[in-house]
PDB file of C-alpha atoms and ligand atoms in Angstrom:
ATOM      1  CA  MET P   1       0.204   0.338   0.018  1.00 45.00           C
ATOM      2  CA  GLY P   2       0.934   3.857   0.096  1.00 53.00           C
ATOM      3  CA  GLY P   3       3.147   4.148  -2.822  1.00 72.00           C
ATOM      4  CA  GLU P   4       4.414   7.934  -4.273  1.00 80.00           C
ATOM      5  CA  SER P   5       1.520  10.449  -3.602  1.00 92.00           C
ATOM      6  CA  ALA P   6       0.167  11.779  -6.966  1.00 97.00           C
ATOM      7  CA  VAL P   7       1.791  15.346  -8.336  1.00 98.00           C
ATOM      8  CA  ARG P   8      -1.497  17.489  -8.876  1.00 98.00           C
ATOM      9  CA  ILE P   9      -1.337  19.646 -11.594  1.00 98.00           C
ATOM     10  CA  ALA P  10      -3.705  22.533 -12.218  1.00 98.00           C
ATOM     11  CA  ALA P  11      -4.981  23.695 -15.371  1.00 98.00           C
ATOM     12  CA  LEU P  12      -6.684  26.855 -14.692  1.00 98.00           C
ATOM     13  CA  LEU P  13      -8.701  29.202 -16.928  1.00 98.00           C
ATOM     14  CA  PRO P  14      -8.689  26.303 -20.120  1.00 97.00           C
ATOM     15  CA  ASP P  15     -12.229  27.868 -20.950  1.00 96.00           C
ATOM     16  CA  VAL P  16     -11.046  31.845 -21.025  1.00 97.00           C
ATOM     17  CA  LEU P  17      -7.413  31.667 -21.416  1.00 96.00           C
ATOM     18  CA  GLY P  18      -7.369  28.337 -24.292  1.00 89.00           C
ATOM     19  CA  THR P  19      -6.857  30.348 -27.779  1.00 89.00           C
ATOM     20  CA  TYR P  20      -3.355  29.252 -28.579  1.00 92.00           C
ATOM     21  CA  SER P  21      -3.391  25.733 -27.470  1.00 94.00           C
ATOM     22  CA  ASP P  22      -1.596  26.061 -24.350  1.00 97.00           C
ATOM     23  CA  GLY P  23      -3.505  23.365 -22.926  1.00 97.00           C
ATOM     24  CA  GLY P  24      -1.140  20.972 -24.631  1.00 98.00           C
ATOM     25  CA  ASN P  25       1.355  21.910 -22.030  1.00 98.00           C
ATOM     26  CA  VAL P  26      -1.274  20.081 -18.867  1.00 98.00           C
ATOM     27  CA  THR P  27      -0.961  16.914 -21.585  1.00 98.00           C
ATOM     28  CA  VAL P  28       3.206  17.196 -21.880  1.00 98.00           C
ATOM     29  CA  LEU P  29       3.639  17.746 -17.890  1.00 98.00           C
ATOM     30  CA  ALA P  30       1.164  14.841 -17.095  1.00 98.00           C
ATOM     31  CA  GLN P  31       2.052  12.360 -19.752  1.00 97.00           C
ATOM     32  CA  ARG P  32       5.848  12.791 -18.825  1.00 97.00           C
ATOM     33  CA  LEU P  33       5.525  11.821 -14.991  1.00 98.00           C
ATOM     34  CA  ARG P  34       3.334   8.669 -16.558  1.00 97.00           C
ATOM     35  CA  TRP P  35       6.018   7.788 -18.392  1.00 96.00           C
ATOM     36  CA  ARG P  36       8.133   7.684 -15.760  1.00 96.00           C
ATOM     37  CA  GLN P  37       5.459   6.016 -13.449  1.00 96.00           C
ATOM     38  CA  ILE P  38       5.426   9.274 -11.257  1.00 97.00           C
ATOM     39  CA  PRO P  39       1.137   9.093 -10.651  1.00 98.00           C
ATOM     40  CA  VAL P  40      -0.343  12.430 -11.675  1.00 98.00           C
ATOM     41  CA  GLU P  41      -3.811  14.040 -11.414  1.00 98.00           C
ATOM     42  CA  ILE P  42      -5.085  16.794 -13.443  1.00 98.00           C
ATOM     43  CA  CYS P  43      -7.540  18.978 -12.031  1.00 98.00           C
ATOM     44  CA  THR P  44      -9.440  21.201 -14.589  1.00 98.00           C
ATOM     45  CA  VAL P  45     -10.343  24.748 -13.302  1.00 98.00           C
ATOM     46  CA  ALA P  46     -12.956  26.667 -15.234  1.00 98.00           C
ATOM     47  CA  ALA P  47     -13.949  30.300 -14.376  1.00 98.00           C
ATOM     48  CA  GLY P  48     -17.207  28.925 -12.441  1.00 98.00           C
ATOM     49  CA  ASP P  49     -14.973  26.509 -10.062  1.00 98.00           C
ATOM     50  CA  VAL P  50     -13.269  27.569  -6.629  1.00 96.00           C
ATOM     51  CA  PRO P  51      -9.790  26.705  -7.457  1.00 97.00           C
ATOM     52  CA  PRO P  52      -8.053  24.002  -5.507  1.00 97.00           C
ATOM     53  CA  ALA P  53      -5.315  26.228  -2.928  1.00 96.00           C
ATOM     54  CA  ASP P  54      -3.563  22.753  -2.530  1.00 96.00           C
ATOM     55  CA  CYS P  55      -2.002  21.753  -6.199  1.00 98.00           C
ATOM     56  CA  ASP P  56       1.780  21.176  -6.778  1.00 98.00           C
ATOM     57  CA  LEU P  57       1.228  23.024 -10.002  1.00 98.00           C
ATOM     58  CA  TYR P  58      -0.747  25.419 -11.733  1.00 98.00           C
ATOM     59  CA  VAL P  59      -0.540  26.023 -15.611  1.00 98.00           C
ATOM     60  CA  LEU P  60      -2.018  29.428 -17.569  1.00 98.00           C
ATOM     61  CA  GLY P  61      -1.691  29.562 -20.795  1.00 98.00           C
ATOM     62  CA  GLY P  62      -2.539  32.676 -23.607  1.00 98.00           C
ATOM     63  CA  GLY P  63      -5.414  34.623 -25.001  1.00 97.00           C
ATOM     64  CA  GLU P  64      -7.049  37.638 -26.182  1.00 96.00           C
ATOM     65  CA  ASP P  65      -6.768  40.732 -24.181  1.00 95.00           C
ATOM     66  CA  GLY P  66     -10.536  41.149 -22.604  1.00 96.00           C
ATOM     67  CA  ALA P  67     -10.027  37.586 -21.598  1.00 97.00           C
ATOM     68  CA  GLN P  68      -6.952  38.097 -19.674  1.00 97.00           C
ATOM     69  CA  VAL P  69      -8.490  41.091 -17.752  1.00 98.00           C
ATOM     70  CA  PHE P  70     -11.034  38.411 -16.739  1.00 98.00           C
ATOM     71  CA  ALA P  71      -8.426  36.165 -15.505  1.00 98.00           C
ATOM     72  CA  ALA P  72      -6.227  38.955 -13.952  1.00 98.00           C
ATOM     73  CA  ASP P  73      -9.850  39.988 -11.766  1.00 98.00           C
ATOM     74  CA  TRP P  74      -9.957  35.987 -11.037  1.00 98.00           C
ATOM     75  CA  LEU P  75      -7.141  35.346  -9.513  1.00 98.00           C
ATOM     76  CA  ARG P  76      -7.062  38.808  -7.104  1.00 97.00           C
ATOM     77  CA  ARG P  77     -10.996  36.869  -6.182  1.00 97.00           C
ATOM     78  CA  HIS P  78      -9.918  33.898  -5.315  1.00 98.00           C
ATOM     79  CA  SER P  79      -7.090  34.921  -2.777  1.00 96.00           C
ATOM     80  CA  ARG P  80      -5.929  31.867  -1.654  1.00 97.00           C
ATOM     81  CA  LEU P  81      -4.878  30.304  -5.032  1.00 98.00           C
ATOM     82  CA  ARG P  82      -3.068  33.618  -5.350  1.00 97.00           C
ATOM     83  CA  ALA P  83      -1.569  33.556  -2.186  1.00 97.00           C
ATOM     84  CA  THR P  84      -0.624  29.855  -3.300  1.00 98.00           C
ATOM     85  CA  LEU P  85       1.040  31.073  -6.476  1.00 97.00           C
ATOM     86  CA  GLU P  86       2.672  34.086  -4.365  1.00 96.00           C
ATOM     87  CA  GLU P  87       4.117  31.516  -2.250  1.00 95.00           C
ATOM     88  CA  ARG P  88       4.765  27.999  -2.643  1.00 94.00           C
ATOM     89  CA  ALA P  89       3.215  26.401  -5.955  1.00 97.00           C
ATOM     90  CA  VAL P  90       5.408  25.860  -9.578  1.00 98.00           C
ATOM     91  CA  THR P  91       3.802  27.726 -12.055  1.00 98.00           C
ATOM     92  CA  MET P  92       4.331  27.860 -15.771  1.00 98.00           C
ATOM     93  CA  VAL P  93       2.558  30.470 -17.028  1.00 98.00           C
ATOM     94  CA  VAL P  94       2.247  31.153 -21.563  1.00 98.00           C
ATOM     95  CA  CYS P  95       2.073  34.973 -22.856  1.00 98.00           C
ATOM     96  CA  ALA P  96      -1.152  36.346 -21.386  1.00 98.00           C
ATOM     97  CA  GLY P  97      -1.063  33.957 -18.542  1.00 98.00           C
ATOM     98  CA  LEU P  98       2.388  35.673 -18.111  1.00 98.00           C
ATOM     99  CA  GLN P  99       0.534  39.048 -18.241  1.00 98.00           C
ATOM    100  CA  VAL P 100      -1.623  38.870 -15.690  1.00 98.00           C
ATOM    101  CA  LEU P 101       0.808  37.738 -12.745  1.00 98.00           C
ATOM    102  CA  GLY P 102       2.012  40.705 -12.961  1.00 98.00           C
ATOM    103  CA  ARG P 103       1.399  44.245 -11.032  1.00 98.00           C
ATOM    104  CA  TRP P 104      -0.770  45.828 -14.407  1.00 98.00           C
ATOM    105  CA  MET P 105      -1.402  45.610 -17.876  1.00 98.00           C
ATOM    106  CA  GLN P 106      -2.185  48.639 -19.932  1.00 98.00           C
ATOM    107  CA  ASP P 107      -4.328  48.325 -23.615  1.00 96.00           C
ATOM    108  CA  THR P 108      -3.642  49.944 -26.805  1.00 94.00           C
ATOM    109  CA  ALA P 109      -6.304  52.507 -25.349  1.00 95.00           C
ATOM    110  CA  GLY P 110      -3.543  53.558 -22.384  1.00 96.00           C
ATOM    111  CA  ARG P 111      -6.082  51.988 -19.811  1.00 97.00           C
ATOM    112  CA  ARG P 112      -4.051  49.990 -16.888  1.00 98.00           C
ATOM    113  CA  HIS P 113      -6.127  47.138 -15.975  1.00 98.00           C
ATOM    114  CA  PRO P 114      -4.510  45.757 -12.418  1.00 98.00           C
ATOM    115  CA  GLY P 115      -2.639  42.276 -12.632  1.00 98.00           C
ATOM    116  CA  ALA P 116      -2.819  39.391  -9.816  1.00 98.00           C
ATOM    117  CA  ASP P 117       0.169  40.935  -8.465  1.00 98.00           C
ATOM    118  CA  VAL P 118       1.941  38.031  -7.596  1.00 98.00           C
ATOM    119  CA  LEU P 119       5.153  39.230  -9.883  1.00 98.00           C
ATOM    120  CA  ASP P 120       6.805  42.288 -10.209  1.00 98.00           C
ATOM    121  CA  LEU P 121       6.427  42.886 -13.851  1.00 98.00           C
ATOM    122  CA  THR P 122       4.479  45.034 -15.865  1.00 98.00           C
ATOM    123  CA  THR P 123       3.104  45.192 -19.464  1.00 98.00           C
ATOM    124  CA  LYS P 124       2.006  47.779 -21.978  1.00 98.00           C
ATOM    125  CA  ALA P 125       0.628  47.018 -25.273  1.00 97.00           C
ATOM    126  CA  GLY P 126       3.579  47.763 -28.161  1.00 96.00           C
ATOM    127  CA  ARG P 127       2.945  49.385 -31.389  1.00 94.00           C
ATOM    128  CA  ARG P 128       2.574  46.540 -33.322  1.00 94.00           C
ATOM    129  CA  ARG P 129       2.172  42.962 -32.152  1.00 97.00           C
ATOM    130  CA  ALA P 130       5.225  40.469 -32.291  1.00 97.00           C
ATOM    131  CA  ILE P 131       3.755  37.232 -34.730  1.00 97.00           C
ATOM    132  CA  GLY P 132       6.201  34.741 -35.921  1.00 96.00           C
ATOM    133  CA  GLU P 133       8.933  31.757 -34.867  1.00 96.00           C
ATOM    134  CA  VAL P 134      10.980  32.539 -31.505  1.00 97.00           C
ATOM    135  CA  VAL P 135      14.378  30.899 -30.759  1.00 97.00           C
ATOM    136  CA  SER P 136      15.789  31.705 -27.307  1.00 98.00           C
ATOM    137  CA  ARG P 137      18.512  30.244 -25.216  1.00 97.00           C
ATOM    138  CA  CYS P 138      16.784  29.050 -21.546  1.00 98.00           C
ATOM    139  CA  ALA P 139      18.668  30.207 -18.487  1.00 98.00           C
ATOM    140  CA  ILE P 140      17.970  27.253 -16.556  1.00 98.00           C
ATOM    141  CA  PRO P 141      21.061  24.911 -16.904  1.00 96.00           C
ATOM    142  CA  GLY P 142      21.195  21.622 -19.646  1.00 94.00           C
ATOM    143  CA  VAL P 143      17.865  22.805 -21.224  1.00 96.00           C
ATOM    144  CA  GLY P 144      19.403  24.694 -24.301  1.00 96.00           C
ATOM    145  CA  ALA P 145      17.540  26.391 -27.005  1.00 96.00           C
ATOM    146  CA  LEU P 146      13.787  26.613 -26.840  1.00 97.00           C
ATOM    147  CA  THR P 147      11.655  27.348 -29.683  1.00 97.00           C
ATOM    148  CA  GLY P 148       8.158  28.464 -30.152  1.00 97.00           C
ATOM    149  CA  PHE P 149       5.600  31.156 -31.636  1.00 97.00           C
ATOM    150  CA  GLU P 150       4.692  34.212 -30.354  1.00 98.00           C
ATOM    151  CA  ASN P 151       1.618  36.256 -31.307  1.00 97.00           C
ATOM    152  CA  HIS P 152       1.337  39.092 -28.920  1.00 98.00           C
ATOM    153  CA  ARG P 153       1.184  42.982 -28.632  1.00 97.00           C
ATOM    154  CA  GLY P 154       2.288  43.146 -25.136  1.00 98.00           C
ATOM    155  CA  VAL P 155       5.519  44.704 -23.856  1.00 98.00           C
ATOM    156  CA  THR P 156       6.256  43.066 -20.604  1.00 98.00           C
ATOM    157  CA  THR P 157       9.015  45.184 -18.328  1.00 98.00           C
ATOM    158  CA  LEU P 158      10.406  42.908 -15.935  1.00 98.00           C
ATOM    159  CA  GLY P 159      11.393  44.372 -12.126  1.00 98.00           C
ATOM    160  CA  ALA P 160      14.842  44.809 -11.071  1.00 96.00           C
ATOM    161  CA  GLY P 161      14.370  41.425  -9.072  1.00 95.00           C
ATOM    162  CA  LEU P 162      13.448  39.154 -11.671  1.00 98.00           C
ATOM    163  CA  LEU P 163      15.108  37.863 -14.214  1.00 98.00           C
ATOM    164  CA  PRO P 164      14.137  36.349 -17.423  1.00 98.00           C
ATOM    165  CA  LEU P 165      13.653  32.842 -18.674  1.00 98.00           C
ATOM    166  CA  ALA P 166      15.541  33.125 -21.880  1.00 98.00           C
ATOM    167  CA  GLU P 167      17.116  35.232 -24.348  1.00 98.00           C
ATOM    168  CA  VAL P 168      16.181  35.764 -27.516  1.00 98.00           C
ATOM    169  CA  VAL P 169      18.218  34.481 -30.433  1.00 97.00           C
ATOM    170  CA  ARG P 170      15.218  35.185 -32.811  1.00 96.00           C
ATOM    171  CA  GLY P 171      12.406  37.277 -32.782  1.00 97.00           C
ATOM    172  CA  VAL P 172      10.819  39.615 -29.709  1.00 98.00           C
ATOM    173  CA  GLY P 173       9.506  37.687 -26.229  1.00 98.00           C
ATOM    174  CA  ASN P 174       9.293  40.614 -23.695  1.00 98.00           C
ATOM    175  CA  GLY P 175      10.008  43.067 -25.973  1.00 98.00           C
ATOM    176  CA  ALA P 176      11.377  45.429 -23.271  1.00 97.00           C
ATOM    177  CA  GLY P 177      14.807  45.906 -25.580  1.00 95.00           C
ATOM    178  CA  ASP P 178      16.915  43.514 -23.331  1.00 94.00           C
ATOM    179  CA  HIS P 179      16.088  40.200 -25.269  1.00 97.00           C
ATOM    180  CA  GLY P 180      14.531  38.673 -22.625  1.00 98.00           C
ATOM    181  CA  ASP P 181      11.775  36.186 -22.709  1.00 98.00           C
ATOM    182  CA  GLY P 182       9.274  35.342 -19.802  1.00 98.00           C
ATOM    183  CA  VAL P 183      10.491  35.192 -16.345  1.00 98.00           C
ATOM    184  CA  LEU P 184      12.251  32.629 -14.360  1.00 98.00           C
ATOM    185  CA  THR P 185      11.855  32.155 -10.318  1.00 98.00           C
ATOM    186  CA  SER P 186      12.595  29.908  -7.944  1.00 96.00           C
ATOM    187  CA  THR P 187       8.524  29.172  -8.218  1.00 97.00           C
ATOM    188  CA  VAL P 188       7.228  30.306 -11.863  1.00 98.00           C
ATOM    189  CA  VAL P 189       8.492  29.765 -15.065  1.00 98.00           C
ATOM    190  CA  GLY P 190       7.098  32.487 -17.382  1.00 98.00           C
ATOM    191  CA  THR P 191       7.606  32.424 -21.654  1.00 98.00           C
ATOM    192  CA  TYR P 192       5.817  34.302 -24.384  1.00 98.00           C
ATOM    193  CA  LEU P 193       6.764  30.788 -26.602  1.00 98.00           C
ATOM    194  CA  HIS P 194       3.403  29.092 -27.717  1.00 98.00           C
ATOM    195  CA  GLY P 195       3.774  25.723 -29.680  1.00 96.00           C
ATOM    196  CA  PRO P 196       2.326  24.281 -26.687  1.00 97.00           C
ATOM    197  CA  VAL P 197       6.037  25.089 -25.641  1.00 98.00           C
ATOM    198  CA  LEU P 198       6.905  22.196 -23.713  1.00 98.00           C
ATOM    199  CA  ALA P 199       5.311  19.663 -26.541  1.00 96.00           C
ATOM    200  CA  ARG P 200       8.228  21.471 -28.504  1.00 95.00           C
ATOM    201  CA  ASN P 201      11.222  21.579 -25.252  1.00 96.00           C
ATOM    202  CA  PRO P 202      10.906  18.565 -23.910  1.00 95.00           C
ATOM    203  CA  ALA P 203      13.743  19.253 -21.898  1.00 95.00           C
ATOM    204  CA  LEU P 204      12.234  22.820 -20.254  1.00 97.00           C
ATOM    205  CA  ALA P 205       8.738  20.435 -19.374  1.00 98.00           C
ATOM    206  CA  ASP P 206      11.260  18.242 -16.867  1.00 97.00           C
ATOM    207  CA  ALA P 207      12.816  21.371 -15.477  1.00 98.00           C
ATOM    208  CA  VAL P 208       9.566  22.359 -14.367  1.00 98.00           C
ATOM    209  CA  LEU P 209       9.165  18.549 -13.165  1.00 98.00           C
ATOM    210  CA  SER P 210      12.079  18.608 -11.215  1.00 97.00           C
ATOM    211  CA  ARG P 211      11.440  22.352  -9.529  1.00 97.00           C
ATOM    212  CA  VAL P 212       7.743  20.326  -8.878  1.00 97.00           C
ATOM    213  CA  THR P 213       9.356  16.922  -7.705  1.00 97.00           C
ATOM    214  CA  GLY P 214      12.489  18.228  -6.028  1.00 96.00           C
ATOM    215  CA  ARG P 215      14.407  15.879  -8.204  1.00 94.00           C
ATOM    216  CA  ALA P 216      16.210  15.713 -11.571  1.00 93.00           C
ATOM    217  CA  LEU P 217      14.024  13.211 -13.641  1.00 95.00           C
ATOM    218  CA  PRO P 218      15.207  10.670 -15.546  1.00 92.00           C
ATOM    219  CA  SER P 219      15.740  10.762 -18.886  1.00 89.00           C
ATOM    220  CA  LEU P 220      13.358   9.648 -21.371  1.00 90.00           C
ATOM    221  CA  GLU P 221      14.657   8.888 -24.582  1.00 76.00           C
ATOM    222  CA  LEU P 222      11.748   9.268 -27.335  1.00 75.00           C
ATOM    223  CA  GLN P 223      11.906   8.117 -30.428  1.00 71.00           C
ATOM    224  CA  ASP P 224      12.753  10.805 -33.204  1.00 75.00           C
ATOM    225  CA  GLN P 225      12.318  13.234 -30.743  1.00 75.00           C
ATOM    226  CA  GLU P 226      16.281  15.172 -31.153  1.00 77.00           C
ATOM    227  CA  ALA P 227      15.531  14.580 -34.969  1.00 79.00           C
ATOM    228  CA  VAL P 228      12.203  16.541 -34.509  1.00 78.00           C
ATOM    229  CA  ARG P 229      14.174  19.489 -32.213  1.00 77.00           C
ATOM    230  CA  ARG P 230      17.245  19.215 -35.400  1.00 81.00           C
ATOM    231  CA  LEU P 231      13.991  20.208 -37.833  1.00 79.00           C
ATOM    232  CA  ARG P 232      12.627  22.841 -35.734  1.00 77.00           C
ATOM    233  CA  LEU P 233      16.057  24.905 -35.028  1.00 79.00           C
ATOM    234  CA  GLY P 234      17.108  24.344 -38.656  1.00 77.00           C
ATOM    235  CA  ARG P 235      13.613  25.758 -39.941  1.00 72.00           C
ATOM    236  CA  SER P 236      14.297  28.888 -37.216  1.00 68.00           C
ATOM    237  CA  SER P 237      17.524  29.323 -38.443  1.00 59.00           C
ATOM    238  CA  VAL P 238      18.868  33.340 -38.988  1.00 50.00           C
ATOM    239  CA  THR P 239      19.557  32.883 -42.536  1.00 46.00           C
ATOM    240  CA  ARG P 240      15.882  31.658 -42.957  1.00 48.00           C
ATOM    241  CA  LEU P 241      15.194  34.725 -41.008  1.00 46.00           C
ATOM    242  CA  ARG P 242      16.330  37.268 -43.176  1.00 45.00           C
ATOM    243  CA  ALA P 243      14.774  35.419 -45.902  1.00 41.00           C
ATOM    244  CA  ALA P 244      11.374  35.201 -44.155  1.00 40.00           C
ATOM    245  CA  ARG P 245      10.325  39.130 -43.807  1.00 40.00           C
ATOM    246  CA  TRP P 246       8.010  38.518 -41.196  1.00 34.00           C
TER     247      TRP P 246
HETATM  248  N1  LIG Z   1      -3.565  39.315 -25.296  1.00 78.10           N
HETATM  249  C1  LIG Z   1      -2.353  39.286 -25.119  1.00 78.10           C
HETATM  250  C2  LIG Z   1      -1.255  40.103 -26.137  1.00 78.10           C
HETATM  251  O1  LIG Z   1      -1.690  40.309 -26.955  1.00 78.10           O
HETATM  252  C3  LIG Z   1      -1.546  38.196 -24.988  1.00 78.10           C
HETATM  253  C4  LIG Z   1      -1.677  37.540 -26.348  1.00 78.10           C
HETATM  254  C5  LIG Z   1      -1.413  35.949 -25.892  1.00 78.10           C
HETATM  255  O2  LIG Z   1      -1.382  35.146 -25.162  1.00 78.10           O
HETATM  256  N2  LIG Z   1      -0.782  35.503 -27.523  1.00 78.10           N
HETATM  257  O3  LIG Z   1       0.105  41.023 -25.740  1.00 78.10           O
END
């Protein structure tokens, strides 16, 4: 009897921030645990649900401007969850999910909407949308290059104590002029990359899972994984970027 307790992953607001297939990140995280015989439980938390505050990992995806204002209000209303994100749980956020964790978000009309205030970062609408493939170098040791696609207008500035998840080699990312993408703290992994990003970058998924489980995980050798990765990096090469005109 007994055995390892399940890692509990909360998919937050897939009905609100579900535009860019980022829900696939939850599938990837759960499956990489199952492949290692680590039990996992997924809690899908819709806008009408009371969110559990005792999960190990919370995942938020991208979405439209209006949807993310709703999501930020929702997080502030659910103060136990908000405190869990601030103090304890590992959180994986993408694009709008990253923006809503910040102090505020300023829309194209110059209106400021309060964020969930979990992280010291702010977002303003930029002059034009950043759309296209991104290649970056991840700051987490051993993760290497990340690829994904971005589609956002928000420009995110990190507070003085925060560091980005990655350095952008191609594409825009946070867009604040320092070539950073996303944010990395002891509990939050945030990025502008869709894909879903964890399907395209399994090493990042494993880095998130290592934080959750508190240990290095045995590697998974999946058929064709390395070949697919080389193909993606090749397609995103700087030479092609110059030719691509996006
Ligand atoms: N609505 C936000 C923006 O345009 C986020 C978009 C997204 O999640 N891809 O900046």
